[in-house]
Coordinates of N, CA and C in Angstrom, one line a residue:
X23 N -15.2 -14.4 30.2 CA -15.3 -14.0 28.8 C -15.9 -12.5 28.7
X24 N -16.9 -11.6 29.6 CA -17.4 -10.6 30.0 C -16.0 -10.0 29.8
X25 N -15.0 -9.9 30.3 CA -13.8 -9.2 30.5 C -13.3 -8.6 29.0
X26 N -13.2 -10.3 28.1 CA -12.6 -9.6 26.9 C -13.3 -9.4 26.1
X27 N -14.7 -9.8 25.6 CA -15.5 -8.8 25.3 C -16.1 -7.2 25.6
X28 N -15.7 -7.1 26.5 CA -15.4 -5.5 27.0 C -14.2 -4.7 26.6
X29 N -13.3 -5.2 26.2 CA -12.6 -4.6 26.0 C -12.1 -4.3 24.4
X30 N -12.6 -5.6 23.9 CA -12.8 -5.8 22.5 C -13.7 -4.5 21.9
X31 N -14.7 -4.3 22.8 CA -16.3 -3.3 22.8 C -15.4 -2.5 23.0
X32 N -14.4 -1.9 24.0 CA -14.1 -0.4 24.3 C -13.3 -0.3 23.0
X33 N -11.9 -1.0 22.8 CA -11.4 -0.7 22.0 C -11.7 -0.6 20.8
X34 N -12.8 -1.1 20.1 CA -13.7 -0.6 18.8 C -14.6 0.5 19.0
X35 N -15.1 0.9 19.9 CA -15.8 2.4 20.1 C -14.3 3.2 20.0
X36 N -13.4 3.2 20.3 CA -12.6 4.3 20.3 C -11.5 4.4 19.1
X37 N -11.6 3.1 18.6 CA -10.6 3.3 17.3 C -11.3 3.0 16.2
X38 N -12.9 3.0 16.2 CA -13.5 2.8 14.9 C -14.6 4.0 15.0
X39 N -15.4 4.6 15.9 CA -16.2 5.3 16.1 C -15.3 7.1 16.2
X40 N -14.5 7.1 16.7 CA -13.3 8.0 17.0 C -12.8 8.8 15.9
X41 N -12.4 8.0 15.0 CA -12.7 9.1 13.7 C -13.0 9.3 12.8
X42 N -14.2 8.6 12.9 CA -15.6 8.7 12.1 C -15.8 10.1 12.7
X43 N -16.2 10.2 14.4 CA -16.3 11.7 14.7 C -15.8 12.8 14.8
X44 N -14.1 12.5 14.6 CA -13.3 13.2 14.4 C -13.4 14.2 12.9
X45 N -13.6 13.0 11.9 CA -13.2 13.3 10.9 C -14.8 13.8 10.0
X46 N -15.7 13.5 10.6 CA -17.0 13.8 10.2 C -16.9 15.2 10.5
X47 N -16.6 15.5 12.0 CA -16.4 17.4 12.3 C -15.8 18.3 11.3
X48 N -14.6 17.3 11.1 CA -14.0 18.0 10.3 C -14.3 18.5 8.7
X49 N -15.3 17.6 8.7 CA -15.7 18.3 6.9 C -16.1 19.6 6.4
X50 N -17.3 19.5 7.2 CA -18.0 20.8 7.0 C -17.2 22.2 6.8
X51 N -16.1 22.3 8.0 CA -14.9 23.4 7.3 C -14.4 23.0 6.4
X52 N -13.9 21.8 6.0 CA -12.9 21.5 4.5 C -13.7 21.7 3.7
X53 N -15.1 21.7 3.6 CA -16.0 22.1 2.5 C -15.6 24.0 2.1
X54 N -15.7 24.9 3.6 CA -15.1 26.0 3.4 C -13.7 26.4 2.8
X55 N -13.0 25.8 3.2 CA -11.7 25.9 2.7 C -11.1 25.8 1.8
X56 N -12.2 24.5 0.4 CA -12.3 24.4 -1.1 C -11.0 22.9 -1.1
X57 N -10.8 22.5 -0.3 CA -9.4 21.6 -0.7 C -10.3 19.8 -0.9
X58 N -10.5 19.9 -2.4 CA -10.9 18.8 -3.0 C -10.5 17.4 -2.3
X59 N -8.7 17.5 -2.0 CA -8.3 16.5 -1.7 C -8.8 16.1 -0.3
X60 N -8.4 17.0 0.6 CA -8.9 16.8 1.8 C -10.6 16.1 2.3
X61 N -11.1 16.8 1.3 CA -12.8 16.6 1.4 C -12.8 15.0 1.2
X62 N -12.0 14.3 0.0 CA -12.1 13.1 -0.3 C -11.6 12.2 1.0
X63 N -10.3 12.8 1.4 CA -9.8 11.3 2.5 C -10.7 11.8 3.5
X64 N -11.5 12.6 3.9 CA -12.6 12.9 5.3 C -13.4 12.1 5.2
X65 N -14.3 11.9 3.5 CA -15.3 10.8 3.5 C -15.0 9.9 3.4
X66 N -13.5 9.3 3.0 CA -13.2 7.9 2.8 C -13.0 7.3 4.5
X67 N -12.1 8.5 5.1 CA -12.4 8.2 6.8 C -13.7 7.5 7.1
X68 N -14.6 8.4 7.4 CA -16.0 8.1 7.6 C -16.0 7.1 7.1
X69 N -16.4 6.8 5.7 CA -16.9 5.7 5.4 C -16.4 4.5 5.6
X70 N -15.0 4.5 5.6 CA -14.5 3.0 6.1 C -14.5 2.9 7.6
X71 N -14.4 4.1 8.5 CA -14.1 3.6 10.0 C -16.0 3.2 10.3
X72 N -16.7 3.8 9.5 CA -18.3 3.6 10.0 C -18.7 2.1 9.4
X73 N -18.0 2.0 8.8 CA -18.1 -0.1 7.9 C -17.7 -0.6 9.6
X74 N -16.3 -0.8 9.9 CA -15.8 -0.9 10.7 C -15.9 -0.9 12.4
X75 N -16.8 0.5 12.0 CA -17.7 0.6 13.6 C -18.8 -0.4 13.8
X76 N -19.1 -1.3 13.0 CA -20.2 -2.5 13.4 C -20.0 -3.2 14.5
X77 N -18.4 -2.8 14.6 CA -17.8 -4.4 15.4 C -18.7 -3.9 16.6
X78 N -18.3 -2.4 17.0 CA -19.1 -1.7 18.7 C -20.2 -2.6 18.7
X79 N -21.2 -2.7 18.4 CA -22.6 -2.8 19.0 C -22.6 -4.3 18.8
X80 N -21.7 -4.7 18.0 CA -21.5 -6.5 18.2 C -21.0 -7.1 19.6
X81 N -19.7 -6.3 19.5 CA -19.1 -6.5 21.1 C -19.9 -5.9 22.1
X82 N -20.8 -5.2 22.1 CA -21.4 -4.6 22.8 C -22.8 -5.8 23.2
X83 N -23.1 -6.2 22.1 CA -24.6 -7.3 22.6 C -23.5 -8.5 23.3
X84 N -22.4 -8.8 22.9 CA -22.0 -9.9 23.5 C -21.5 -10.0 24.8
X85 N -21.2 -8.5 25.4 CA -21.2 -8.0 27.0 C -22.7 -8.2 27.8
X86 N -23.2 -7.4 26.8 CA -24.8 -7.4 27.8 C -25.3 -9.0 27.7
X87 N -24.9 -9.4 27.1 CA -25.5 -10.9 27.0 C -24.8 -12.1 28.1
X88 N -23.6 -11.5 28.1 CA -22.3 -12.4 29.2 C -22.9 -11.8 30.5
X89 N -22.9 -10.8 30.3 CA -23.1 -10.1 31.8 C -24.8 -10.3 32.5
X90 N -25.9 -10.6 31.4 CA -27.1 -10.8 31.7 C -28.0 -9.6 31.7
X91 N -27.3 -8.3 31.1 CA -28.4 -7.2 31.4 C -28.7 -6.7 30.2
X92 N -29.1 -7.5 29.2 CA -29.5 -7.2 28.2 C -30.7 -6.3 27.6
X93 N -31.7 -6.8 29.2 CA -33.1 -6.5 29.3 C -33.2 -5.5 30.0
X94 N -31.7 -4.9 30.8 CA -31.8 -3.6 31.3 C -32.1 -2.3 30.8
X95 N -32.8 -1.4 31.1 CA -33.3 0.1 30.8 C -32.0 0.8 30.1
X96 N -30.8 0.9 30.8 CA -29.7 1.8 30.3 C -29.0 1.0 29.0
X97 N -29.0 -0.6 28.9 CA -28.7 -0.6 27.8 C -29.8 -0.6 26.9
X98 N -31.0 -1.0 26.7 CA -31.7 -0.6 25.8 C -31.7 1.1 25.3
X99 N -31.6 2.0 26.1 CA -32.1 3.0 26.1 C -30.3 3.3 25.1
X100 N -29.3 2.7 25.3 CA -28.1 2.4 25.0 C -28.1 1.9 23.1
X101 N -28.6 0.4 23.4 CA -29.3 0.4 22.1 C -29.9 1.4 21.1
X102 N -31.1 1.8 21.5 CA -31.7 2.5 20.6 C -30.2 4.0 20.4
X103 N -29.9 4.9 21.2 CA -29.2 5.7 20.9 C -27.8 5.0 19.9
X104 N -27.5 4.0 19.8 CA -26.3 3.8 18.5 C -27.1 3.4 17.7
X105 N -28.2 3.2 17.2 CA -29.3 2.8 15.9 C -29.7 4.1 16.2
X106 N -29.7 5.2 16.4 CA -30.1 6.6 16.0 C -29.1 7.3 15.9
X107 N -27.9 6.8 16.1 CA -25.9 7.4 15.4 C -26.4 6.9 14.1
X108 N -26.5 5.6 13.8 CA -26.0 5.2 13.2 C -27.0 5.5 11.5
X109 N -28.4 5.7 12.0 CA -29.0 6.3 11.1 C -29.0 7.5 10.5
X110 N -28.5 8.6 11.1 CA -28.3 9.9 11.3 C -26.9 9.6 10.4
X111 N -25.7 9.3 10.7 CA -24.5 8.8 9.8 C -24.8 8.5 8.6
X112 N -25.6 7.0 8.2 CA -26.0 6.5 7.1 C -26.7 7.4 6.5
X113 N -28.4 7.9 6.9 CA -28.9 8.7 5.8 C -28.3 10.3 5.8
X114 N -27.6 10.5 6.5 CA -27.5 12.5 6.5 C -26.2 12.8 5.9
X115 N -25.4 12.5 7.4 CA -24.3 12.7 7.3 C -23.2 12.3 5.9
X116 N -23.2 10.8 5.6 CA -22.5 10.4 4.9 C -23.1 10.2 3.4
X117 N -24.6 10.6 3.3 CA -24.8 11.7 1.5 C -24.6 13.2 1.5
X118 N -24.9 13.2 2.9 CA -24.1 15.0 2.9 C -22.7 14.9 2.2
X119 N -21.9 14.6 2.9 CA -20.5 14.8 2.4 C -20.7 13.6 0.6
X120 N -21.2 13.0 0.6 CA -20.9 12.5 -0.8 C -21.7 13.7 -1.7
X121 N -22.8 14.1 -1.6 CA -23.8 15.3 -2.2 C -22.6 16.7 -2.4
X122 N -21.3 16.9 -1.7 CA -20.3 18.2 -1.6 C -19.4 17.6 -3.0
X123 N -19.0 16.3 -2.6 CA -18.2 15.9 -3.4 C -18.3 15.6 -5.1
X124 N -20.0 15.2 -4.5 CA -20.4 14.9 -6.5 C -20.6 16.0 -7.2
X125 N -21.4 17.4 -6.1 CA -21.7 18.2 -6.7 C -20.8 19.2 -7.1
X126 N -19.5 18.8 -6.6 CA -18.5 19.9 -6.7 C -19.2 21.3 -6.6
X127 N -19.6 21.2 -5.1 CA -20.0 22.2 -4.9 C -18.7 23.1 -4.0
X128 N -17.6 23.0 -3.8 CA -16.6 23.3 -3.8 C -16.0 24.6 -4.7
X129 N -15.5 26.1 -4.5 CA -15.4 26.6 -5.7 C -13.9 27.0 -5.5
X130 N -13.0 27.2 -7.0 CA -11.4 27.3 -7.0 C -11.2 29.1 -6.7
X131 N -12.5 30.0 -6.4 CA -12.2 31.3 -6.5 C -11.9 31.8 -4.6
X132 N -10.8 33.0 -4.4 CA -10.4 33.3 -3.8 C -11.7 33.8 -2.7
X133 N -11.7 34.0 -2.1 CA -12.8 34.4 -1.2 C -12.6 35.3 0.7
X134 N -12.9 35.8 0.9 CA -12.2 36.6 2.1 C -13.0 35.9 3.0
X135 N -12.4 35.9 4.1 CA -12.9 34.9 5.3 C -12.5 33.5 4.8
X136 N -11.9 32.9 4.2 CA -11.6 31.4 4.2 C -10.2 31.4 4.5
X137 N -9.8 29.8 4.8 CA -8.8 29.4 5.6 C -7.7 29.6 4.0
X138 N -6.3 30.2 4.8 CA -5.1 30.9 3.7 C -4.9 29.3 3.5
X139 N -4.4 29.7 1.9 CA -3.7 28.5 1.4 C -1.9 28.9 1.7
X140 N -1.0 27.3 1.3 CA 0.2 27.8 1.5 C 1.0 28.8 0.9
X141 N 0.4 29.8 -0.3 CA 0.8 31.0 -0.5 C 0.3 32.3 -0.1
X142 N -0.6 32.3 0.4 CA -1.4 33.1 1.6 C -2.3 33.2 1.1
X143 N -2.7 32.9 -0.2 CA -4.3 33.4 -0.5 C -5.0 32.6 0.0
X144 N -6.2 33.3 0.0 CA -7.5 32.4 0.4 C -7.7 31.7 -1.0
X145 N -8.1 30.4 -0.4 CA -9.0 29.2 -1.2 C -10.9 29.6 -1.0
X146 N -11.6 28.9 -1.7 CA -12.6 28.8 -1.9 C -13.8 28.2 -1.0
X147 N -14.9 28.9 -1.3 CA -15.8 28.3 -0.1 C -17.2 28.0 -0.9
X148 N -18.0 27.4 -0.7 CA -19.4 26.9 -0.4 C -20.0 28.7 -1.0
X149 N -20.9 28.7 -1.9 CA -21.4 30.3 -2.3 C -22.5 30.0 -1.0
X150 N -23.4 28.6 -1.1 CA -24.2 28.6 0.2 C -24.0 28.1 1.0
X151 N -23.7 28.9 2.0 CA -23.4 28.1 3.4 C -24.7 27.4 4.5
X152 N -25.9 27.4 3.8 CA -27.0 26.2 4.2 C -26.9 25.1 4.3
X153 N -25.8 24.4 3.6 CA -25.8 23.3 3.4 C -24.4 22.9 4.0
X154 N -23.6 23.8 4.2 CA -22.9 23.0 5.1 C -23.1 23.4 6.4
X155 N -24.0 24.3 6.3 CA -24.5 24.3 7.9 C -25.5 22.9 9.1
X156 N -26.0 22.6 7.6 CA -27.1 21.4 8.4 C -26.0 20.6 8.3
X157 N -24.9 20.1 7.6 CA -24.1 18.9 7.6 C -23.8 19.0 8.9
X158 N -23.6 20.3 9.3 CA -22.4 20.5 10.9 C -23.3 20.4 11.8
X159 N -24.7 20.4 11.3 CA -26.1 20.0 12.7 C -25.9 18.6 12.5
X160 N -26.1 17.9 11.5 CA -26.1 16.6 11.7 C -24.9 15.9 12.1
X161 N -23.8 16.1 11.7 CA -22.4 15.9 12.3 C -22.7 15.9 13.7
X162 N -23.1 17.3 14.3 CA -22.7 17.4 15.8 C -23.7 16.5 16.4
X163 N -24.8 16.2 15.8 CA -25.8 15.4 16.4 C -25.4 13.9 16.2
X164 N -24.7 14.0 15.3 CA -24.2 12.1 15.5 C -23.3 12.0 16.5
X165 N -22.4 12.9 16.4 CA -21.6 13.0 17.7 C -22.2 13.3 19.2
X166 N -23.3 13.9 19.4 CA -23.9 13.8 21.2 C -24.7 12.5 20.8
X167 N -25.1 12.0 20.7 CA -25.6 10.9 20.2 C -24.8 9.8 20.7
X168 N -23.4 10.2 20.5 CA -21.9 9.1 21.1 C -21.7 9.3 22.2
X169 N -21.7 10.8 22.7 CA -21.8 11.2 24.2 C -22.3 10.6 24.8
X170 N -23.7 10.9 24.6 CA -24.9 9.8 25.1 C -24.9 8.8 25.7
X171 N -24.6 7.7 24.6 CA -24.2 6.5 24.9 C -23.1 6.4 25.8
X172 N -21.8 7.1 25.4 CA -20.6 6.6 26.8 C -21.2 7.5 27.9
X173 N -21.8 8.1 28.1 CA -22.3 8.7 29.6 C -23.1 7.2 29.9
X174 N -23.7 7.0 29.4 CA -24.6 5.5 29.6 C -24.1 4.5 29.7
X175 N -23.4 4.5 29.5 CA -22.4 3.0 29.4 C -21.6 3.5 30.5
X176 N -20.8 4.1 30.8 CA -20.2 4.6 31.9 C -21.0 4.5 33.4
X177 N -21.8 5.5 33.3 CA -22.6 5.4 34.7 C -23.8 4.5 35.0
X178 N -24.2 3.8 33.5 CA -25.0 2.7 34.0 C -26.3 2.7 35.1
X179 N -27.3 4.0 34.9 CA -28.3 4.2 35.7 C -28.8 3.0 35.8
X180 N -29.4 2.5 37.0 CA -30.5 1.4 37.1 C -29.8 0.5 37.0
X181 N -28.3 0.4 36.9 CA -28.0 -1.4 36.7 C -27.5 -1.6 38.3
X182 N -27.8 -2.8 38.1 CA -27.8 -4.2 39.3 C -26.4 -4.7 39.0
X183 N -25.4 -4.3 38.1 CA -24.3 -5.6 38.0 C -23.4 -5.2 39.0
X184 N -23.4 -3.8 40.0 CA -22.4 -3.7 40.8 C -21.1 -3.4 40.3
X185 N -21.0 -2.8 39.0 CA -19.4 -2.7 38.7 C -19.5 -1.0 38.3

């Protein structure tokens, strides 16, 4: 049972966690770029693949549990690092990007240095770029945060299961 619970676990870290941090990266420039539309399907990404990403740490207790190393150092230390994604996600990241959206802080005026629209003008950017600066700190921090854990889960310091 260890078997298919692992793979249940991999395959939800990678198709529900995946682009959440794909698409979390991606905001902070769509915030620059001014494209309302875009900004919307980035947080609806996030927010449904991060509903979604529960399954990980579900499949994930039902490995360490099959396998018996639940009490092990690397997954605890495993543990606590996806309940510090996941908090960092819930409080920052995902009012960040809803705080861009409500406040239409997005502007429709031309601006130099922003990404060309398809008639070549530039679109609109952020007047302060503070705030989507910390989004892109907290973004990148949820994301090593994921590193973290697959380096940990991969190499498995301290474990005894021999695999």
């Amino acid at each position: 049972m260890s078997a298919v619970f692992l793979v249940i676990h991999v395959v939800a870290a990678i198709l529900a966690v995946g682009p959440v941090a794909v698409a979390a990266s991606m905001f902070p420039p769509a915030v620059r770029w001014g494209d309302p539309v875009v900004l919307r399907l980035l947080y609806r990404i996030c927010r449904v693949y991060a509903l979604v990403s529960i399954a990980v740490p579900v499949f994930g207790f039902a490995v360490a549990g099959s396998m018996g190393v639940t009490s092990q150092a690397w997954v605890l230390v495993s543990i606590a690092l996806t309940a510090l994604a996941a908090v960092v996600l819930v409080v920052f990241v995902l009012p960040g990007q809803r705080g861009f959206l409500d406040a239409e802080a997005v502007t429709a005026q031309p601006v130099s240095g922003a990404a060309p629209s398809e008639g070549g003008e530039s679109v609109g950017v952020v007047a302060d770029r503070r705030p989507v600066s910390r989004l892109g700190m907290t973004t990148g921090m949820f994301n090593l945060l994921w590193v973290a854990v697959t380096v940990i889960m991969i190499v498995r310091p301290g474990s005894t299961t021999g695999v």
